[in-house]
Coordinates of C-alpha atoms in Angstrom, one line a residue:
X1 CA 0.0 0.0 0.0
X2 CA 2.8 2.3 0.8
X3 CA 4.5 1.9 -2.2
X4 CA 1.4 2.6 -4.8
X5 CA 1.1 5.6 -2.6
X6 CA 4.8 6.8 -2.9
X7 CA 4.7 6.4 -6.8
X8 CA 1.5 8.3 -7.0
X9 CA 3.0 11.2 -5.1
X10 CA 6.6 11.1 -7.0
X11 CA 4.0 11.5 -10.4
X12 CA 1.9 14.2 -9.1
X13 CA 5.2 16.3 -7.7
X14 CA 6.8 15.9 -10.7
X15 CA 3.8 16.8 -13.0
X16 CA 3.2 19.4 -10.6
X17 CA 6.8 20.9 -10.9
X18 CA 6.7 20.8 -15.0
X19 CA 3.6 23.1 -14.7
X20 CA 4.8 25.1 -11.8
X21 CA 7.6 25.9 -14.3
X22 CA 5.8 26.7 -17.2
X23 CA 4.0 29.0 -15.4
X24 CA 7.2 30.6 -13.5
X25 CA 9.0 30.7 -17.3
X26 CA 6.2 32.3 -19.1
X27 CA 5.4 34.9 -16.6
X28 CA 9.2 36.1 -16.3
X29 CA 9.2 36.3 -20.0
X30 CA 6.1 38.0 -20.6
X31 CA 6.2 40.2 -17.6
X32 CA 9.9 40.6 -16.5
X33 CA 11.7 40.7 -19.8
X34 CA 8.2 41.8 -21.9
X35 CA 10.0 41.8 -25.6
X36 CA 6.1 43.5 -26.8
X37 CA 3.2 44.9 -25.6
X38 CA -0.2 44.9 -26.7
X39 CA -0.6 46.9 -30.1
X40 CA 3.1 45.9 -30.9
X41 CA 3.6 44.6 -34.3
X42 CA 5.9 41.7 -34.5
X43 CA 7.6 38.9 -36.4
X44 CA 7.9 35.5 -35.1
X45 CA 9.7 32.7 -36.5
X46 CA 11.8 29.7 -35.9
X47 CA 15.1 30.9 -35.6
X48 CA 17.1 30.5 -38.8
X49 CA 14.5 30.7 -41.0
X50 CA 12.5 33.6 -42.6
X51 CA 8.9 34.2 -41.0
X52 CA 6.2 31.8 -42.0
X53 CA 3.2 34.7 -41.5
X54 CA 3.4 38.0 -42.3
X55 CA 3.4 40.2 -39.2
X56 CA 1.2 40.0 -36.2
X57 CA -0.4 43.0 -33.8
X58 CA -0.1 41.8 -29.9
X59 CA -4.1 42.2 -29.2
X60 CA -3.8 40.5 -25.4
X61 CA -1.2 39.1 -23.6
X62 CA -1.5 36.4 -20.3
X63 CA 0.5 34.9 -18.3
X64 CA 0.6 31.6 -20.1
X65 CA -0.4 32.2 -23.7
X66 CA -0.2 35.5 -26.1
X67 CA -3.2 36.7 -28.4
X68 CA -2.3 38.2 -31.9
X69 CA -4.6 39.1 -35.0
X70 CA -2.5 38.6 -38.5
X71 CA -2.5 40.8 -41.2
X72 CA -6.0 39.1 -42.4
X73 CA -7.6 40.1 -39.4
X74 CA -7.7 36.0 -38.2
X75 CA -7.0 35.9 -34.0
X76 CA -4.1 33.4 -33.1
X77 CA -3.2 32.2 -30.0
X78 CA 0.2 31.1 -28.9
X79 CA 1.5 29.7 -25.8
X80 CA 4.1 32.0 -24.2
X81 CA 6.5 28.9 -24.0
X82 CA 6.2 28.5 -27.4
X83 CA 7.1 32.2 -28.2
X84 CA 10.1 32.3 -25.8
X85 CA 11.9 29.9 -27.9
X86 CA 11.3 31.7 -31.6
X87 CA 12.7 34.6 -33.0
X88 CA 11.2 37.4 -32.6
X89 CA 11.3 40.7 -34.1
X90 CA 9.8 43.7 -32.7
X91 CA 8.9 46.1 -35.8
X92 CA 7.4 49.2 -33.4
X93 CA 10.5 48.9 -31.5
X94 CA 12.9 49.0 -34.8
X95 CA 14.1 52.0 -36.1
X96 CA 14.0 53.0 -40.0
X97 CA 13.9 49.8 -42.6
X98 CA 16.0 49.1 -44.8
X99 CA 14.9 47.3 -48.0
X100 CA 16.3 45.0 -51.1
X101 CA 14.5 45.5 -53.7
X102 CA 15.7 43.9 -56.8
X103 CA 16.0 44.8 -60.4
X104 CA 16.8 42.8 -63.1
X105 CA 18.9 45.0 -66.0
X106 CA 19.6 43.6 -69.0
X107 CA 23.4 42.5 -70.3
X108 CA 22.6 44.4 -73.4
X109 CA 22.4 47.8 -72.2
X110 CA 25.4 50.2 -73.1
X111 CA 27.2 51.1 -69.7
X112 CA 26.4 54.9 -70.1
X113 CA 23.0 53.9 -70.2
X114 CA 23.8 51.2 -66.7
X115 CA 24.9 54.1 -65.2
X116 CA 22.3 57.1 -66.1
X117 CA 19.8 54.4 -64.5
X118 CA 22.0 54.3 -61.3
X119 CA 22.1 58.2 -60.8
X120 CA 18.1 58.3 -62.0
X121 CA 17.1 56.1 -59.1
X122 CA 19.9 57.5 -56.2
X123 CA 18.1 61.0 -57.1
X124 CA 14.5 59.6 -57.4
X125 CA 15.0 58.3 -53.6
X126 CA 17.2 61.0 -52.6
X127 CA 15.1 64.3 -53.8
X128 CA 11.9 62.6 -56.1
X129 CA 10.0 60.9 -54.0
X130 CA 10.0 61.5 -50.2
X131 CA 9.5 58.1 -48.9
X132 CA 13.2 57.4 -48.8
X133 CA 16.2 59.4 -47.0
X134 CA 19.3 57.6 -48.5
X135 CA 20.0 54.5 -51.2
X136 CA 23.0 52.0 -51.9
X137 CA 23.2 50.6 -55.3
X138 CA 25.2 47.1 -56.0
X139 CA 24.9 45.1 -58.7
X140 CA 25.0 41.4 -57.0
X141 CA 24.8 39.1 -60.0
X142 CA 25.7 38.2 -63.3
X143 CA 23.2 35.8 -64.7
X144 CA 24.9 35.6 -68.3
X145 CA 22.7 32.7 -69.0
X146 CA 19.8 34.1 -68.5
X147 CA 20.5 37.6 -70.1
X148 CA 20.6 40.2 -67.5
X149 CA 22.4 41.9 -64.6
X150 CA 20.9 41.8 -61.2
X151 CA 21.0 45.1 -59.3
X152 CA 20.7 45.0 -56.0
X153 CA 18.4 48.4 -54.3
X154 CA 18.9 49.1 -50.7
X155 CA 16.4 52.2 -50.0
X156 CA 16.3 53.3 -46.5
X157 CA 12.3 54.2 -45.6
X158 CA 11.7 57.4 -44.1
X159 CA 8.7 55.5 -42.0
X160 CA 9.0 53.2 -39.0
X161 CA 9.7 49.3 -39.2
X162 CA 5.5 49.0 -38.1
X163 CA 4.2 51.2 -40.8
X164 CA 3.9 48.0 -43.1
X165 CA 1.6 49.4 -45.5
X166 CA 3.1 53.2 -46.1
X167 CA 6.6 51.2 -46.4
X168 CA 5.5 48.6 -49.2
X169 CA 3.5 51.2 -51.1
X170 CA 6.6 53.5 -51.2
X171 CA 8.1 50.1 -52.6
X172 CA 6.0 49.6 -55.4
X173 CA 6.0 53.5 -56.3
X174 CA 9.8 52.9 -56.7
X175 CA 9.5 50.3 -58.8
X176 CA 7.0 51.5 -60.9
X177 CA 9.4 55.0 -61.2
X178 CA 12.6 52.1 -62.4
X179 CA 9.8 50.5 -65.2
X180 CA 8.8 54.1 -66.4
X181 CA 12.6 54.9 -66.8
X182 CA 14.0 51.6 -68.5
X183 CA 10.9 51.9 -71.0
X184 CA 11.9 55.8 -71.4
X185 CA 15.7 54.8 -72.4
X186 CA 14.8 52.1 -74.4
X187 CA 16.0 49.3 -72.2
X188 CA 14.5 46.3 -73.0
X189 CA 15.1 42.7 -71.6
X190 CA 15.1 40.2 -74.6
X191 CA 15.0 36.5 -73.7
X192 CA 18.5 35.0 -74.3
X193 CA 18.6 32.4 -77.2
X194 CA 18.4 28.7 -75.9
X195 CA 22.0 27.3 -75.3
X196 CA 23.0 24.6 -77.9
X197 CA 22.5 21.4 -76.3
X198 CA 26.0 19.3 -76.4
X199 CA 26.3 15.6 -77.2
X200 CA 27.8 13.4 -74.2
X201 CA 31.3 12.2 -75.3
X202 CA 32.0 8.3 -75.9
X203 CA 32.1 5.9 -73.1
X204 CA 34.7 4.2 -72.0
X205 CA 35.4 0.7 -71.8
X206 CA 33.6 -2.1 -73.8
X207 CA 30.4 0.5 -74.2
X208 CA 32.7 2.9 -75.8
X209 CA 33.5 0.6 -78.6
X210 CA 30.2 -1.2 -79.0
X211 CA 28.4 2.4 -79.3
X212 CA 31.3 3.8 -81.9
X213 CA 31.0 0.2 -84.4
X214 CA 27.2 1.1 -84.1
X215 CA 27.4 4.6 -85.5
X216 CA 30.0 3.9 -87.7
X217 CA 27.6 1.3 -89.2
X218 CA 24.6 3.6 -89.5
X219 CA 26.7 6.0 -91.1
X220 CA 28.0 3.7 -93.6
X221 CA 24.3 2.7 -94.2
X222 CA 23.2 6.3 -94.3
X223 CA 26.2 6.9 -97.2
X224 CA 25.3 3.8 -98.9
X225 CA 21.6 4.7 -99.6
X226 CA 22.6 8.2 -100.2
X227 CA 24.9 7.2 -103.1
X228 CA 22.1 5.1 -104.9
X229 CA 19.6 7.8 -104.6
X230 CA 22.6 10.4 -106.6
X231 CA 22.6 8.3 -108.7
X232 CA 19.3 7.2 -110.3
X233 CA 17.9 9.9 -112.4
X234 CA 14.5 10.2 -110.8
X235 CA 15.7 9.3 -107.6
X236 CA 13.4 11.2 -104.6
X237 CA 16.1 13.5 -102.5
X238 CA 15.6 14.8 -98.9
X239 CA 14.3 18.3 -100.3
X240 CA 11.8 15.8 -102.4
X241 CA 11.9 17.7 -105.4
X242 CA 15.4 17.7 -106.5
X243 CA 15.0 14.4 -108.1
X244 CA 11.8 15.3 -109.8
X245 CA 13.2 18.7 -111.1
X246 CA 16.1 16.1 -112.8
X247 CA 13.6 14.0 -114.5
X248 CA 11.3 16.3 -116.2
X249 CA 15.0 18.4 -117.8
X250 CA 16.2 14.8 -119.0
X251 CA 12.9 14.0 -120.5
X252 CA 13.3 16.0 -123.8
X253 CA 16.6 14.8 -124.6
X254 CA 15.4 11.1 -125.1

């Protein structure tokens, strides 16, 4: 009897302990170290990886879980231990955000041309537009293959890390200004022409020269057949009408 007893009480102890400090965790977290508070806009992901949801407003927080609407207005609720051991990104706690935006140029373009485009954007976001206060351009990539130069756009926003909405449409106003301008100048991205597909080399080994008597046969073959078609007067050729043409001028001389 004793020993059911003891076992029962080591379990409940122990269960009791694992909830006792859940509860001590999560309310030093939320309420001692308090990385938001409600109306906060934040990013949460697992650390290492880019954010699965867009950003979430802090509507309530408890001691042991965290309420936060998304950006589609949907009400989630996370447990505080769960949060403690993302990362998170505090947006109404940032400063100015910096973006990339990306612009593909193509390999075409004349360098005097490459580089009016550079100054027309650094004075667009500089003195044009007044949603940016300073801009970095780098060009980032080559991508011969595909036919164009990948520029690289960092635009510093003149609005704070939570004003999502101001900060994106300042985006797409940017890159609407870089389409007007390339169309202006005559820039135009043309599809490369589709690389030339190369023929694997012979194998080696007993392959190899089993795979070189066969093509050396089907050439012979192909020459063979070619030679008797030359040579026949009405003989059909590839084109098809070669060897007709031939007939009807030999007709009259018989």
């Amino acid at each position: 009897m004793l020993i059911p007893l003891t076992s029962a009480l080591l379990i409940f102890f122990t269960l009791a302990g694992g909830v006792c400090a859940e509860v001590f965790t999560s309310f030093f977290f939320t309420y001692v170290t308090r990385p938001y508070d409600i109306g906060e806009r934040v990013y949460v992901a697992t650390p290492g990886s880019s954010p699965a949801l867009s950003s979430l407003i802090v509507k309530d927080v408890e001691v042991l879980r965290t309420h936060f609407l998304t950006a589609n207005g949907e009400a989630m609720v996370v447990s505080n231990s769960s949060v403690k051991n993302m990362a998170l990104t505090n947006l109404s706690r940032s400063g100015k955000l910096t973006l990339l935006v990306q612009l593909m140029v193509p390999v075409a373009t004349q360098s005097s041309k490459i580089n009016e485009l550079l100054e027309a954007i650094t004075s667009y976001v500089s003195d044009g537009s007044g949603d940016w206060s300073a801009c970095d351009n780098q060009f980032g990539e080559a991508a011969l293959d595909k036919g164009h130069l990948l520029l690289n756009i960092w635009p510093t926003s003149v609005y704070a890390a939570h004003e999502i909405m101001a900060i994106y449409a300042a985006k797409s106003r940017l890159l609407l200004f870089c389409h007007a301008y390339m169309q202006a100048a005559n820039i135009e991205y043309i599809m490369p022409v589709l690389p030339m597909r190369d023929s694997p080399g012979p194998r080696a080994g007993l392959a190899g020269v089993v795979e070189q008597a066969l093509s050396a046969a089907a050439v012979g073959k192909l020459t063979a057949a070619k030679g008797q078609g030359d040579g026949g007067g009405g003989g059909l050729r590839a084109d098809g009408q070669a060897g007709v043409a031939r007939g009807r001028v030999g007709a009259p001389c018989l």
